[in-house]
PDB file of N, CA and C in Angstrom:
ATOM      1  N   MET A 944       0.737  -1.275  -0.011  1.00 73.00           N
ATOM      2  CA  MET A 944       0.040  -0.078   0.054  1.00 73.00           C
ATOM      3  C   MET A 944       0.910   1.386  -0.028  1.00 73.00           C
ATOM      4  N   GLU A 945       0.599   2.109  -1.017  1.00 83.00           N
ATOM      5  CA  GLU A 945       1.482   3.389  -0.914  1.00 83.00           C
ATOM      6  C   GLU A 945       0.990   4.347   0.204  1.00 83.00           C
ATOM      7  N   THR A 946       1.937   5.104   0.608  1.00 87.00           N
ATOM      8  CA  THR A 946       1.668   5.993   1.697  1.00 87.00           C
ATOM      9  C   THR A 946       1.980   7.431   1.121  1.00 87.00           C
ATOM     10  N   GLU A 947       1.280   8.491   1.383  1.00 89.00           N
ATOM     11  CA  GLU A 947       1.309   9.828   1.145  1.00 89.00           C
ATOM     12  C   GLU A 947       1.141  10.694   2.341  1.00 89.00           C
ATOM     13  N   VAL A 948       1.939  11.611   2.806  1.00 91.00           N
ATOM     14  CA  VAL A 948       1.744  12.591   3.769  1.00 91.00           C
ATOM     15  C   VAL A 948       1.680  14.019   3.031  1.00 91.00           C
ATOM     16  N   VAL A 949       0.573  14.492   3.233  1.00 95.00           N
ATOM     17  CA  VAL A 949       0.230  16.035   2.726  1.00 95.00           C
ATOM     18  C   VAL A 949       0.176  16.835   3.856  1.00 95.00           C
ATOM     19  N   PRO A 950       1.046  17.872   3.915  1.00 95.00           N
ATOM     20  CA  PRO A 950       1.232  18.997   5.086  1.00 95.00           C
ATOM     21  C   PRO A 950      -0.091  19.915   4.731  1.00 95.00           C
ATOM     22  N   VAL A 951      -0.782  20.396   5.769  1.00 96.00           N
ATOM     23  CA  VAL A 951      -1.747  21.303   5.691  1.00 96.00           C
ATOM     24  C   VAL A 951      -1.122  22.583   6.410  1.00 96.00           C
ATOM     25  N   ILE A 952      -1.121  23.667   5.521  1.00 95.00           N
ATOM     26  CA  ILE A 952      -0.596  24.958   6.221  1.00 95.00           C
ATOM     27  C   ILE A 952      -1.565  26.006   6.233  1.00 95.00           C
ATOM     28  N   TYR A 953      -1.831  26.866   7.210  1.00 95.00           N
ATOM     29  CA  TYR A 953      -2.719  27.965   7.314  1.00 95.00           C
ATOM     30  C   TYR A 953      -2.221  29.144   6.282  1.00 95.00           C
ATOM     31  N   VAL A 954      -3.201  29.739   5.489  1.00 95.00           N
ATOM     32  CA  VAL A 954      -2.858  30.760   4.759  1.00 95.00           C
ATOM     33  C   VAL A 954      -4.187  31.762   5.079  1.00 95.00           C
ATOM     34  N   GLU A 955      -3.939  33.046   4.936  1.00 94.00           N
ATOM     35  CA  GLU A 955      -5.021  34.037   5.191  1.00 94.00           C
ATOM     36  C   GLU A 955      -5.854  34.373   3.977  1.00 94.00           C
ATOM     37  N   ASP A 956      -4.939  34.159   2.681  1.00 97.00           N
ATOM     38  CA  ASP A 956      -5.733  34.457   1.447  1.00 97.00           C
ATOM     39  C   ASP A 956      -5.350  33.504   0.303  1.00 97.00           C
ATOM     40  N   ALA A 957      -6.095  32.218   0.297  1.00 97.00           N
ATOM     41  CA  ALA A 957      -5.711  31.265  -0.420  1.00 97.00           C
ATOM     42  C   ALA A 957      -5.377  31.717  -2.032  1.00 97.00           C
ATOM     43  N   ARG A 958      -6.088  32.522  -2.662  1.00 97.00           N
ATOM     44  CA  ARG A 958      -5.651  33.062  -3.810  1.00 97.00           C
ATOM     45  C   ARG A 958      -4.120  33.552  -4.071  1.00 97.00           C
ATOM     46  N   ARG A 959      -3.988  34.237  -3.031  1.00 98.00           N
ATOM     47  CA  ARG A 959      -2.567  35.031  -2.879  1.00 98.00           C
ATOM     48  C   ARG A 959      -1.563  33.847  -2.732  1.00 98.00           C
ATOM     49  N   ALA A 960      -1.831  32.883  -1.736  1.00 97.00           N
ATOM     50  CA  ALA A 960      -0.977  31.888  -1.423  1.00 97.00           C
ATOM     51  C   ALA A 960      -0.753  31.246  -2.769  1.00 97.00           C
ATOM     52  N   VAL A 961      -1.735  30.752  -3.390  1.00 98.00           N
ATOM     53  CA  VAL A 961      -1.501  29.847  -4.695  1.00 98.00           C
ATOM     54  C   VAL A 961      -0.616  30.640  -5.546  1.00 98.00           C
ATOM     55  N   ALA A 962      -0.796  31.959  -5.915  1.00 98.00           N
ATOM     56  CA  ALA A 962       0.033  32.649  -6.756  1.00 98.00           C
ATOM     57  C   ALA A 962       1.585  32.453  -6.345  1.00 98.00           C
ATOM     58  N   TRP A 963       1.635  32.537  -4.865  1.00 98.00           N
ATOM     59  CA  TRP A 963       3.124  32.582  -4.412  1.00 98.00           C
ATOM     60  C   TRP A 963       3.679  31.074  -4.669  1.00 98.00           C
ATOM     61  N   TYR A 964       2.850  30.130  -4.490  1.00 98.00           N
ATOM     62  CA  TYR A 964       3.411  28.795  -4.721  1.00 98.00           C
ATOM     63  C   TYR A 964       3.681  28.409  -6.050  1.00 98.00           C
ATOM     64  N   GLU A 965       3.048  29.206  -6.970  1.00 98.00           N
ATOM     65  CA  GLU A 965       3.283  28.930  -8.431  1.00 98.00           C
ATOM     66  C   GLU A 965       4.699  29.499  -8.662  1.00 98.00           C
ATOM     67  N   ARG A 966       5.202  30.397  -7.957  1.00 97.00           N
ATOM     68  CA  ARG A 966       6.558  30.598  -8.318  1.00 97.00           C
ATOM     69  C   ARG A 966       7.495  29.712  -7.938  1.00 97.00           C
ATOM     70  N   LEU A 967       7.163  28.596  -7.169  1.00 96.00           N
ATOM     71  CA  LEU A 967       7.801  27.507  -6.896  1.00 96.00           C
ATOM     72  C   LEU A 967       7.710  26.394  -7.808  1.00 96.00           C
ATOM     73  N   ARG A 968       6.779  26.795  -8.750  1.00 96.00           N
ATOM     74  CA  ARG A 968       6.484  25.696  -9.691  1.00 96.00           C
ATOM     75  C   ARG A 968       5.286  24.702  -9.310  1.00 96.00           C
ATOM     76  N   PHE A 969       4.481  25.036  -8.290  1.00 97.00           N
ATOM     77  CA  PHE A 969       3.350  24.218  -7.826  1.00 97.00           C
ATOM     78  C   PHE A 969       2.158  24.760  -8.721  1.00 97.00           C
ATOM     79  N   VAL A 970       1.246  23.954  -9.036  1.00 98.00           N
ATOM     80  CA  VAL A 970      -0.055  24.155  -9.602  1.00 98.00           C
ATOM     81  C   VAL A 970      -1.155  23.851  -8.692  1.00 98.00           C
ATOM     82  N   LYS A 971      -2.305  24.712  -9.029  1.00 98.00           N
ATOM     83  CA  LYS A 971      -3.404  24.304  -8.143  1.00 98.00           C
ATOM     84  C   LYS A 971      -4.101  23.011  -8.862  1.00 98.00           C
ATOM     85  N   GLU A 972      -4.447  22.166  -7.808  1.00 98.00           N
ATOM     86  CA  GLU A 972      -4.862  21.021  -8.188  1.00 98.00           C
ATOM     87  C   GLU A 972      -6.643  20.995  -8.100  1.00 98.00           C
ATOM     88  N   TRP A 973      -6.913  21.495  -7.111  1.00 98.00           N
ATOM     89  CA  TRP A 973      -8.379  21.802  -6.863  1.00 98.00           C
ATOM     90  C   TRP A 973      -8.582  22.607  -5.745  1.00 98.00           C
ATOM     91  N   GLU A 974      -9.720  23.138  -5.587  1.00 97.00           N
ATOM     92  CA  GLU A 974     -10.061  23.919  -4.456  1.00 97.00           C
ATOM     93  C   GLU A 974     -11.607  23.518  -3.942  1.00 97.00           C
ATOM     94  N   HIS A 975     -11.771  24.049  -2.635  1.00 97.00           N
ATOM     95  CA  HIS A 975     -13.008  23.712  -2.120  1.00 97.00           C
ATOM     96  C   HIS A 975     -13.693  24.764  -1.065  1.00 97.00           C
ATOM     97  N   GLN A 976     -14.919  24.909  -1.045  1.00 96.00           N
ATOM     98  CA  GLN A 976     -15.459  25.916  -0.281  1.00 96.00           C
ATOM     99  C   GLN A 976     -16.868  25.518   0.062  1.00 96.00           C
ATOM    100  N   PHE A 977     -17.216  25.383   1.424  1.00 93.00           N
ATOM    101  CA  PHE A 977     -18.492  24.790   1.657  1.00 93.00           C
ATOM    102  C   PHE A 977     -19.498  25.660   1.190  1.00 93.00           C
ATOM    103  N   GLU A 978     -19.556  26.828   1.192  1.00 95.00           N
ATOM    104  CA  GLU A 978     -20.535  27.739   0.502  1.00 95.00           C
ATOM    105  C   GLU A 978     -19.936  29.162   0.600  1.00 95.00           C
ATOM    106  N   PRO A 979     -20.494  30.050  -0.130  1.00 95.00           N
ATOM    107  CA  PRO A 979     -19.813  31.329  -0.464  1.00 95.00           C
ATOM    108  C   PRO A 979     -19.715  31.944   0.855  1.00 95.00           C
ATOM    109  N   GLY A 980     -18.576  32.800   0.956  1.00 93.00           N
ATOM    110  CA  GLY A 980     -18.028  33.502   2.223  1.00 93.00           C
ATOM    111  C   GLY A 980     -17.402  32.626   3.092  1.00 93.00           C
ATOM    112  N   PHE A 981     -17.333  31.280   3.158  1.00 95.00           N
ATOM    113  CA  PHE A 981     -16.732  30.398   3.978  1.00 95.00           C
ATOM    114  C   PHE A 981     -15.261  30.200   3.516  1.00 95.00           C
ATOM    115  N   PRO A 982     -14.392  29.808   4.376  1.00 96.00           N
ATOM    116  CA  PRO A 982     -12.820  29.767   3.874  1.00 96.00           C
ATOM    117  C   PRO A 982     -12.695  28.750   2.958  1.00 96.00           C
ATOM    118  N   TRP A 983     -11.505  29.001   2.226  1.00 97.00           N
ATOM    119  CA  TRP A 983     -11.144  28.152   1.080  1.00 97.00           C
ATOM    120  C   TRP A 983     -10.223  27.020   1.542  1.00 97.00           C
ATOM    121  N   PHE A 984     -10.029  25.863   1.015  1.00 97.00           N
ATOM    122  CA  PHE A 984      -9.242  24.828   1.207  1.00 97.00           C
ATOM    123  C   PHE A 984      -8.570  24.461  -0.206  1.00 97.00           C
ATOM    124  N   VAL A 985      -7.422  24.581  -0.503  1.00 98.00           N
ATOM    125  CA  VAL A 985      -6.903  24.274  -1.816  1.00 98.00           C
ATOM    126  C   VAL A 985      -5.684  23.254  -1.702  1.00 98.00           C
ATOM    127  N   SER A 986      -5.637  22.468  -2.803  1.00 98.00           N
ATOM    128  CA  SER A 986      -4.581  21.704  -3.042  1.00 98.00           C
ATOM    129  C   SER A 986      -3.515  22.147  -4.169  1.00 98.00           C
ATOM    130  N   VAL A 987      -2.318  22.278  -3.847  1.00 98.00           N
ATOM    131  CA  VAL A 987      -1.138  22.717  -4.753  1.00 98.00           C
ATOM    132  C   VAL A 987      -0.476  21.363  -4.896  1.00 98.00           C
ATOM    133  N   VAL A 988       0.342  21.167  -6.143  1.00 97.00           N
ATOM    134  CA  VAL A 988       1.155  20.040  -6.346  1.00 97.00           C
ATOM    135  C   VAL A 988       2.273  20.572  -7.368  1.00 97.00           C
ATOM    136  N   ARG A 989       3.320  19.854  -7.127  1.00 95.00           N
ATOM    137  CA  ARG A 989       4.433  19.944  -7.982  1.00 95.00           C
ATOM    138  C   ARG A 989       5.037  18.523  -8.083  1.00 95.00           C
ATOM    139  N   GLY A 990       4.924  17.762  -8.960  1.00 92.00           N
ATOM    140  CA  GLY A 990       5.257  16.419  -9.201  1.00 92.00           C
ATOM    141  C   GLY A 990       4.850  15.612  -8.272  1.00 92.00           C
ATOM    142  N   ASN A 991       5.514  14.870  -7.367  1.00 90.00           N
ATOM    143  CA  ASN A 991       4.868  14.243  -6.180  1.00 90.00           C
ATOM    144  C   ASN A 991       4.681  14.862  -4.946  1.00 90.00           C
ATOM    145  N   ALA A 992       4.869  16.152  -4.918  1.00 94.00           N
ATOM    146  CA  ALA A 992       4.731  17.024  -3.719  1.00 94.00           C
ATOM    147  C   ALA A 992       3.438  17.550  -3.682  1.00 94.00           C
ATOM    148  N   ARG A 993       2.765  17.469  -2.673  1.00 97.00           N
ATOM    149  CA  ARG A 993       1.437  18.227  -2.548  1.00 97.00           C
ATOM    150  C   ARG A 993       1.397  18.743  -1.316  1.00 97.00           C
ATOM    151  N   ILE A 994       0.660  20.094  -1.176  1.00 97.00           N
ATOM    152  CA  ILE A 994       0.467  20.778  -0.089  1.00 97.00           C
ATOM    153  C   ILE A 994      -1.017  21.354   0.000  1.00 97.00           C
ATOM    154  N   TYR A 995      -1.693  21.186   1.032  1.00 97.00           N
ATOM    155  CA  TYR A 995      -2.871  21.965   1.271  1.00 97.00           C
ATOM    156  C   TYR A 995      -2.757  23.162   1.764  1.00 97.00           C
ATOM    157  N   LEU A 996      -3.541  24.126   1.338  1.00 97.00           N
ATOM    158  CA  LEU A 996      -3.516  25.586   1.630  1.00 97.00           C
ATOM    159  C   LEU A 996      -4.969  25.756   2.357  1.00 97.00           C
ATOM    160  N   SER A 997      -5.026  26.227   3.594  1.00 96.00           N
ATOM    161  CA  SER A 997      -6.152  26.189   4.268  1.00 96.00           C
ATOM    162  C   SER A 997      -6.390  27.432   4.911  1.00 96.00           C
ATOM    163  N   GLU A 998      -7.516  28.188   4.571  1.00 96.00           N
ATOM    164  CA  GLU A 998      -8.026  29.361   5.054  1.00 96.00           C
ATOM    165  C   GLU A 998      -8.713  29.221   6.543  1.00 96.00           C
ATOM    166  N   HIS A 999      -9.149  27.834   6.942  1.00 94.00           N
ATOM    167  CA  HIS A 999      -9.634  27.669   7.988  1.00 94.00           C
ATOM    168  C   HIS A 999      -8.821  27.739   9.362  1.00 94.00           C
ATOM    169  N   GLU A1000      -9.222  28.548  10.193  1.00 87.00           N
ATOM    170  CA  GLU A1000      -8.613  28.751  11.438  1.00 87.00           C
ATOM    171  C   GLU A1000      -8.631  27.468  12.087  1.00 87.00           C
ATOM    172  N   GLY A1001      -7.289  27.166  12.796  1.00 86.00           N
ATOM    173  CA  GLY A1001      -7.165  25.976  13.562  1.00 86.00           C
ATOM    174  C   GLY A1001      -6.820  24.714  12.701  1.00 86.00           C
ATOM    175  N   ASP A1002      -6.741  24.750  11.439  1.00 86.00           N
ATOM    176  CA  ASP A1002      -6.438  23.621  10.732  1.00 86.00           C
ATOM    177  C   ASP A1002      -4.835  23.297  10.796  1.00 86.00           C
ATOM    178  N   ALA A1003      -4.139  24.533  10.965  1.00 86.00           N
ATOM    179  CA  ALA A1003      -2.755  24.406  11.146  1.00 86.00           C
ATOM    180  C   ALA A1003      -2.221  25.651  11.678  1.00 86.00           C
ATOM    181  N   ARG A1004      -1.088  25.479  12.545  1.00 83.00           N
ATOM    182  CA  ARG A1004      -0.573  26.837  13.076  1.00 83.00           C
ATOM    183  C   ARG A1004       0.348  27.404  12.356  1.00 83.00           C
ATOM    184  N   PRO A1005       0.657  28.780  12.533  1.00 77.00           N
ATOM    185  CA  PRO A1005       1.355  29.558  11.725  1.00 77.00           C
ATOM    186  C   PRO A1005       2.957  29.093  12.012  1.00 77.00           C
ATOM    187  N   ASP A1006       3.882  29.570  11.068  1.00 83.00           N
ATOM    188  CA  ASP A1006       5.287  29.269  11.437  1.00 83.00           C
ATOM    189  C   ASP A1006       5.661  27.914  11.196  1.00 83.00           C
ATOM    190  N   THR A1007       4.882  27.131  10.333  1.00 88.00           N
ATOM    191  CA  THR A1007       5.100  25.570  10.104  1.00 88.00           C
ATOM    192  C   THR A1007       6.405  25.604   9.068  1.00 88.00           C
ATOM    193  N   LEU A1008       7.155  24.569   9.398  1.00 93.00           N
ATOM    194  CA  LEU A1008       8.548  24.410   8.500  1.00 93.00           C
ATOM    195  C   LEU A1008       8.322  23.099   7.636  1.00 93.00           C
ATOM    196  N   ILE A1009       8.324  23.293   6.425  1.00 94.00           N
ATOM    197  CA  ILE A1009       8.269  22.214   5.430  1.00 94.00           C
ATOM    198  C   ILE A1009       9.507  22.098   4.713  1.00 94.00           C
ATOM    199  N   HIS A1010      10.067  20.701   4.409  1.00 93.00           N
ATOM    200  CA  HIS A1010      11.184  20.569   3.595  1.00 93.00           C
ATOM    201  C   HIS A1010      10.596  20.008   2.278  1.00 93.00           C
ATOM    202  N   ILE A1011      11.228  20.816   0.990  1.00 93.00           N
ATOM    203  CA  ILE A1011      10.635  20.328  -0.159  1.00 93.00           C
ATOM    204  C   ILE A1011      11.966  20.129  -0.869  1.00 93.00           C
ATOM    205  N   TYR A1012      11.943  18.878  -1.522  1.00 93.00           N
ATOM    206  CA  TYR A1012      13.488  18.622  -2.315  1.00 93.00           C
ATOM    207  C   TYR A1012      12.961  18.745  -3.813  1.00 93.00           C
ATOM    208  N   VAL A1013      13.760  19.519  -4.439  1.00 93.00           N
ATOM    209  CA  VAL A1013      13.580  19.800  -5.896  1.00 93.00           C
ATOM    210  C   VAL A1013      14.907  19.594  -6.557  1.00 93.00           C
ATOM    211  N   ASP A1014      14.987  19.346  -8.140  1.00 92.00           N
ATOM    212  CA  ASP A1014      16.098  19.298  -8.822  1.00 92.00           C
ATOM    213  C   ASP A1014      16.726  20.559  -9.311  1.00 92.00           C
ATOM    214  N   ASP A1015      15.847  21.439  -9.103  1.00 92.00           N
ATOM    215  CA  ASP A1015      16.268  22.820  -9.758  1.00 92.00           C
ATOM    216  C   ASP A1015      16.459  24.116  -8.655  1.00 92.00           C
ATOM    217  N   ILE A1016      17.335  23.657  -7.636  1.00 95.00           N
ATOM    218  CA  ILE A1016      17.474  24.684  -6.574  1.00 95.00           C
ATOM    219  C   ILE A1016      17.924  26.125  -7.120  1.00 95.00           C
ATOM    220  N   ASP A1017      18.637  25.993  -8.076  1.00 95.00           N
ATOM    221  CA  ASP A1017      19.331  27.129  -8.689  1.00 95.00           C
ATOM    222  C   ASP A1017      18.101  28.277  -9.349  1.00 95.00           C
ATOM    223  N   ALA A1018      17.060  27.421  -9.991  1.00 95.00           N
ATOM    224  CA  ALA A1018      15.851  28.265 -10.316  1.00 95.00           C
ATOM    225  C   ALA A1018      15.245  29.015  -9.194  1.00 95.00           C
ATOM    226  N   VAL A1019      15.113  28.185  -8.261  1.00 95.00           N
ATOM    227  CA  VAL A1019      14.454  28.835  -6.815  1.00 95.00           C
ATOM    228  C   VAL A1019      15.055  29.984  -6.465  1.00 95.00           C
ATOM    229  N   SER A1020      16.495  29.793  -6.382  1.00 96.00           N
ATOM    230  CA  SER A1020      17.205  30.909  -5.937  1.00 96.00           C
ATOM    231  C   SER A1020      17.090  32.256  -6.770  1.00 96.00           C
ATOM    232  N   ASP A1021      17.127  31.752  -8.161  1.00 96.00           N
ATOM    233  CA  ASP A1021      16.951  33.002  -9.146  1.00 96.00           C
ATOM    234  C   ASP A1021      15.672  33.748  -8.927  1.00 96.00           C
ATOM    235  N   GLU A1022      14.657  32.976  -8.964  1.00 96.00           N
ATOM    236  CA  GLU A1022      13.240  33.321  -8.789  1.00 96.00           C
ATOM    237  C   GLU A1022      12.747  34.283  -7.475  1.00 96.00           C
ATOM    238  N   PHE A1023      13.456  33.766  -6.464  1.00 97.00           N
ATOM    239  CA  PHE A1023      13.217  34.514  -5.083  1.00 97.00           C
ATOM    240  C   PHE A1023      14.411  35.518  -4.801  1.00 97.00           C
ATOM    241  N   GLY A1024      15.412  35.492  -5.550  1.00 97.00           N
ATOM    242  CA  GLY A1024      16.581  36.278  -5.350  1.00 97.00           C
ATOM    243  C   GLY A1024      17.363  36.199  -3.901  1.00 97.00           C
ATOM    244  N   ILE A1025      17.435  34.799  -3.708  1.00 96.00           N
ATOM    245  CA  ILE A1025      18.038  34.599  -2.522  1.00 96.00           C
ATOM    246  C   ILE A1025      19.274  33.629  -2.733  1.00 96.00           C
ATOM    247  N   PRO A1026      20.027  33.450  -1.807  1.00 96.00           N
ATOM    248  CA  PRO A1026      21.513  32.699  -2.219  1.00 96.00           C
ATOM    249  C   PRO A1026      21.131  31.079  -1.746  1.00 96.00           C
ATOM    250  N   VAL A1027      21.860  30.353  -2.503  1.00 96.00           N
ATOM    251  CA  VAL A1027      21.851  28.775  -2.111  1.00 96.00           C
ATOM    252  C   VAL A1027      22.919  28.614  -0.906  1.00 96.00           C
ATOM    253  N   ASP A1028      22.482  27.985   0.120  1.00 95.00           N
ATOM    254  CA  ASP A1028      23.318  27.712   1.091  1.00 95.00           C
ATOM    255  C   ASP A1028      24.148  26.396   0.575  1.00 95.00           C
ATOM    256  N   GLU A1029      25.174  26.248   0.219  1.00 93.00           N
ATOM    257  CA  GLU A1029      25.832  25.250  -0.420  1.00 93.00           C
ATOM    258  C   GLU A1029      26.134  23.909   0.757  1.00 93.00           C
ATOM    259  N   ASP A1030      26.222  24.437   1.889  1.00 91.00           N
ATOM    260  CA  ASP A1030      26.550  23.380   3.096  1.00 91.00           C
ATOM    261  C   ASP A1030      25.247  23.188   4.003  1.00 91.00           C
ATOM    262  N   GLY A1031      24.049  23.279   3.328  1.00 88.00           N
ATOM    263  CA  GLY A1031      22.795  23.143   4.365  1.00 88.00           C
ATOM    264  C   GLY A1031      22.703  21.802   4.658  1.00 88.00           C
ATOM    265  N   LEU A1032      22.023  21.508   5.771  1.00 85.00           N
ATOM    266  CA  LEU A1032      21.827  20.314   6.393  1.00 85.00           C
ATOM    267  C   LEU A1032      21.065  19.448   5.564  1.00 85.00           C
ATOM    268  N   ALA A1033      20.160  20.011   4.718  1.00 82.00           N
ATOM    269  CA  ALA A1033      19.483  19.026   3.814  1.00 82.00           C
ATOM    270  C   ALA A1033      19.957  18.892   2.426  1.00 82.00           C
ATOM    271  N   GLY A1034      21.321  19.512   2.347  1.00 87.00           N
ATOM    272  CA  GLY A1034      21.949  19.483   1.022  1.00 87.00           C
ATOM    273  C   GLY A1034      22.019  21.052   0.601  1.00 87.00           C
ATOM    274  N   ARG A1035      22.200  21.226  -0.726  1.00 94.00           N
ATOM    275  CA  ARG A1035      22.022  22.725  -1.227  1.00 94.00           C
ATOM    276  C   ARG A1035      20.802  23.101  -0.987  1.00 94.00           C
ATOM    277  N   GLU A1036      20.603  24.309  -0.152  1.00 95.00           N
ATOM    278  CA  GLU A1036      19.377  24.575  -0.029  1.00 95.00           C
ATOM    279  C   GLU A1036      19.106  26.105   0.127  1.00 95.00           C
ATOM    280  N   CYS A1037      17.888  26.450  -0.004  1.00 96.00           N
ATOM    281  CA  CYS A1037      17.355  27.922   0.301  1.00 96.00           C
ATOM    282  C   CYS A1037      16.140  27.976   1.231  1.00 96.00           C
ATOM    283  N   ASP A1038      16.286  28.910   2.022  1.00 95.00           N
ATOM    284  CA  ASP A1038      15.208  29.210   3.011  1.00 95.00           C
ATOM    285  C   ASP A1038      14.503  30.047   2.624  1.00 95.00           C
ATOM    286  N   LEU A1039      12.991  29.934   2.664  1.00 95.00           N
ATOM    287  CA  LEU A1039      12.022  30.899   2.104  1.00 95.00           C
ATOM    288  C   LEU A1039      10.821  30.977   3.282  1.00 95.00           C
ATOM    289  N   THR A1040      10.185  32.064   3.181  1.00 96.00           N
ATOM    290  CA  THR A1040       9.033  32.224   3.936  1.00 96.00           C
ATOM    291  C   THR A1040       7.735  32.678   3.239  1.00 96.00           C
ATOM    292  N   ASP A1041       6.804  32.117   3.092  1.00 96.00           N
ATOM    293  CA  ASP A1041       5.674  32.413   2.482  1.00 96.00           C
ATOM    294  C   ASP A1041       4.956  33.642   2.907  1.00 96.00           C
ATOM    295  N   PRO A1042       4.043  34.400   2.320  1.00 94.00           N
ATOM    296  CA  PRO A1042       3.411  35.372   2.621  1.00 94.00           C
ATOM    297  C   PRO A1042       2.612  35.388   3.982  1.00 94.00           C
ATOM    298  N   ASP A1043       2.323  34.037   4.521  1.00 94.00           N
ATOM    299  CA  ASP A1043       1.699  33.821   5.648  1.00 94.00           C
ATOM    300  C   ASP A1043       2.506  33.326   6.876  1.00 94.00           C
ATOM    301  N   GLY A1044       3.855  33.468   6.601  1.00 94.00           N
ATOM    302  CA  GLY A1044       4.919  33.140   7.583  1.00 94.00           C
ATOM    303  C   GLY A1044       5.026  31.632   7.743  1.00 94.00           C
ATOM    304  N   ASN A1045       4.776  30.949   6.772  1.00 95.00           N
ATOM    305  CA  ASN A1045       5.200  29.394   6.744  1.00 95.00           C
ATOM    306  C   ASN A1045       6.569  29.258   6.194  1.00 95.00           C
ATOM    307  N   ARG A1046       7.365  28.576   6.781  1.00 95.00           N
ATOM    308  CA  ARG A1046       8.849  28.467   6.451  1.00 95.00           C
ATOM    309  C   ARG A1046       8.986  27.338   5.411  1.00 95.00           C
ATOM    310  N   LEU A1047       9.740  27.388   4.425  1.00 95.00           N
ATOM    311  CA  LEU A1047      10.048  26.354   3.517  1.00 95.00           C
ATOM    312  C   LEU A1047      11.559  26.230   3.397  1.00 95.00           C
ATOM    313  N   ARG A1048      12.100  25.205   3.559  1.00 95.00           N
ATOM    314  CA  ARG A1048      13.523  24.818   3.446  1.00 95.00           C
ATOM    315  C   ARG A1048      13.422  24.015   2.024  1.00 95.00           C
ATOM    316  N   VAL A1049      13.805  24.640   0.844  1.00 95.00           N
ATOM    317  CA  VAL A1049      13.728  24.051  -0.449  1.00 95.00           C
ATOM    318  C   VAL A1049      15.274  23.415  -0.706  1.00 95.00           C
ATOM    319  N   ALA A1050      15.509  22.361  -1.078  1.00 95.00           N
ATOM    320  CA  ALA A1050      16.732  21.731  -1.189  1.00 95.00           C
ATOM    321  C   ALA A1050      16.942  20.854  -2.457  1.00 95.00           C
ATOM    322  N   THR A1051      18.131  20.597  -2.749  1.00 91.00           N
ATOM    323  CA  THR A1051      18.628  19.417  -3.611  1.00 91.00           C
ATOM    324  C   THR A1051      19.306  18.494  -2.949  1.00 91.00           C
ATOM    325  N   ARG A1052      18.743  17.161  -2.935  1.00 80.00           N
ATOM    326  CA  ARG A1052      19.495  16.186  -2.126  1.00 80.00           C
ATOM    327  C   ARG A1052      20.929  15.955  -2.247  1.00 80.00           C
ATOM    328  N   ARG A1053      21.618  15.751  -1.245  1.00 72.00           N
ATOM    329  CA  ARG A1053      23.024  15.402  -1.384  1.00 72.00           C
ATOM    330  C   ARG A1053      23.164  14.122  -2.349  1.00 72.00           C
ATOM    331  N   PRO A1054      24.099  13.971  -3.202  1.00 68.00           N
ATOM    332  CA  PRO A1054      24.378  12.919  -3.995  1.00 68.00           C
ATOM    333  C   PRO A1054      24.831  11.654  -3.201  1.00 68.00           C
TER     334      PRO A1054
END
């Protein structure tokens, strides 16, 4: 049986969050809202990585840290204008913070 873990992170504005995660080459997979005016719950995906973005207070706490492994760390560095830490614990890595204060450690695995 396959296993998949999907982190849920809190966002104040799902539309803004999706646009920010698109800069990391995630794409919106689906969105759900119980009825108009209620909070959004959105899935974004990049390859085998999936993150749920939730406007529901209580679904996740702020300041969450997620590790994401990619093959194109230099493209991430260029897109966000941040340096690559060549000696990071997770490999070559960049540390990012999304507009809602969630922390992402984006890395290329060590060979």
